[in-house]
Amino acid sequence: QGYSEPGAGSDLASLRMKARIDGDAFILNGSKIWTSFAHHSNRIFCLVRTEPDVKPQAGISFILVELDRPGVKVEPIVSLDGEVEQCEVFFDDVRVPLDNLVGELNQGWEIAKYLLEHERGGYSYFAAIGKQVNQISELASEYAADGYRAFDDPVFVRELAEAEIDRLALKALEERILDGAVGEDAGVFASLVKVIGSELGQRVDKIALSLLGPDALPVQNGSLSFGYNGVVRGPDSGANIANRYLNNRASTIYGGTAQIQRNIIAKQLLRL
């Protein structure tokens, strides 16, 4: 996904990557950042500026680009834990056929908004958080950090119960959207689900972190990978908790920050 740029993230309409028409092709110049797993990909879709002298949103187009084209350079971004998930992609006079344009010229903003609605609402936070709650419940009933079980702590039990209640409420909202009960404004409900789900997920991450006590301190690299079988500190089933806590800090940023989603909800749903 080639949306964000070094100077255009939350304010995506200020993007600067340009595409000009030269015969039967577009010539692309600029860069994209925070492109997940671009170093493992062979294609990217990009929002590019094709008309500079109009309202920012009106001069953007949606173009497909093969990453093996001359002039494309993918630079992995190594995070603090040594893992690579994000990349920066540079485009230097990259020639792309006109046929790679999706939709009409300068229609890219509408296409991007449509895709973002599906990105925000197409993820089942209810199911993902449920898996975390089950993991926490199992650990809390068996694991004793500093000599006591978390389930013997009434504060911990209350926090976990409140999170589970909120998760069930989120399930009801997700089911209403799937059933079409929200009508034509389903797009704004995707923003609502993203805000509630991402923030609830972070709450549950904190609960899990408190459960492990000092055993949550080390970040166990690779523990989020499928089939991880490294030596861990603390219970084996809790090896990914610290990594997940850190990784999920971005969940209220990617796909549109929680603050931007609240603005969308205020304007489109509450009519403020």
Steps between C-alpha positions, in 0.01 A plus 500: 500500500668821383316771691715667768803711418770652724305827499147367454350251743194610692464788253508265203365757254829690529691217328773609258589195293442607140399325180518672162387358169769434240360337187352163598632504856504678835834619637503467880722690743482506879489258791263306723559395861359250752428256218450169679719215371589679177831309506297180449262646240511529122231767451374812672205733442579866543316825546679757286447862410404538135349850512672760722280803430173381655365422847746246651251212511392565141846462345585149618503178295525131590773312311633142516879458492714188463784521752757349262476797261817706443520791741317330789700450820363330813673582830397286802457688830651307790302554821642511853447127549702421188196389301403635156133560430499845338687641203559823311464479122670748267393575142752670271363561147309171513318435174156335539248425220189716486301177527616475864267785592208379716176685435512842338782752508479714817243262653748339739376670816155341472652158435737534797217602735297197391793265566570658839140444608545129430841496672352655814185291507624177347686379807317312777633661817247296697659171393861616533447649846308189602808292429703733724241483781506119486880501518493736798235292680703182462819667622324675788362172633833315483795739502625658822721807450671602825326215679131575441244430230349797319151355545546547876524878444152661489630805311640280224178297482290818473717643221482178301123472552444859386708434188295188423174695540626763257609226259149352498355846434744534209380163369143631493612805300699288253200271450270797435737621230522153341121471503466835325301644788693828492381588149695705248729656763694175547825681413491719809426194713830355375667799667300431816609135506863596444505750788326268745682185390853641483473678837343196665777283359759729658317479835511122485870513409566697820303247705709218352820690573403550866428128528858396425661745741881506462485221242343750259811719500709320235389543139531153352579561135319282249229397745227640274612278213308184414671191641726689743680245720772706665596487867270733692489662841184432697224271373537383140148619415591853608807541280330735254333732753769770522556497124127525432464787746771698320385406149138593571590852606470577129144368474355841587716660228497288184196519275429847639574612856241471777475880503419511129241223543333704774483797263334279237250369757422852621436633148329208328317324784433771760474784243708732720 
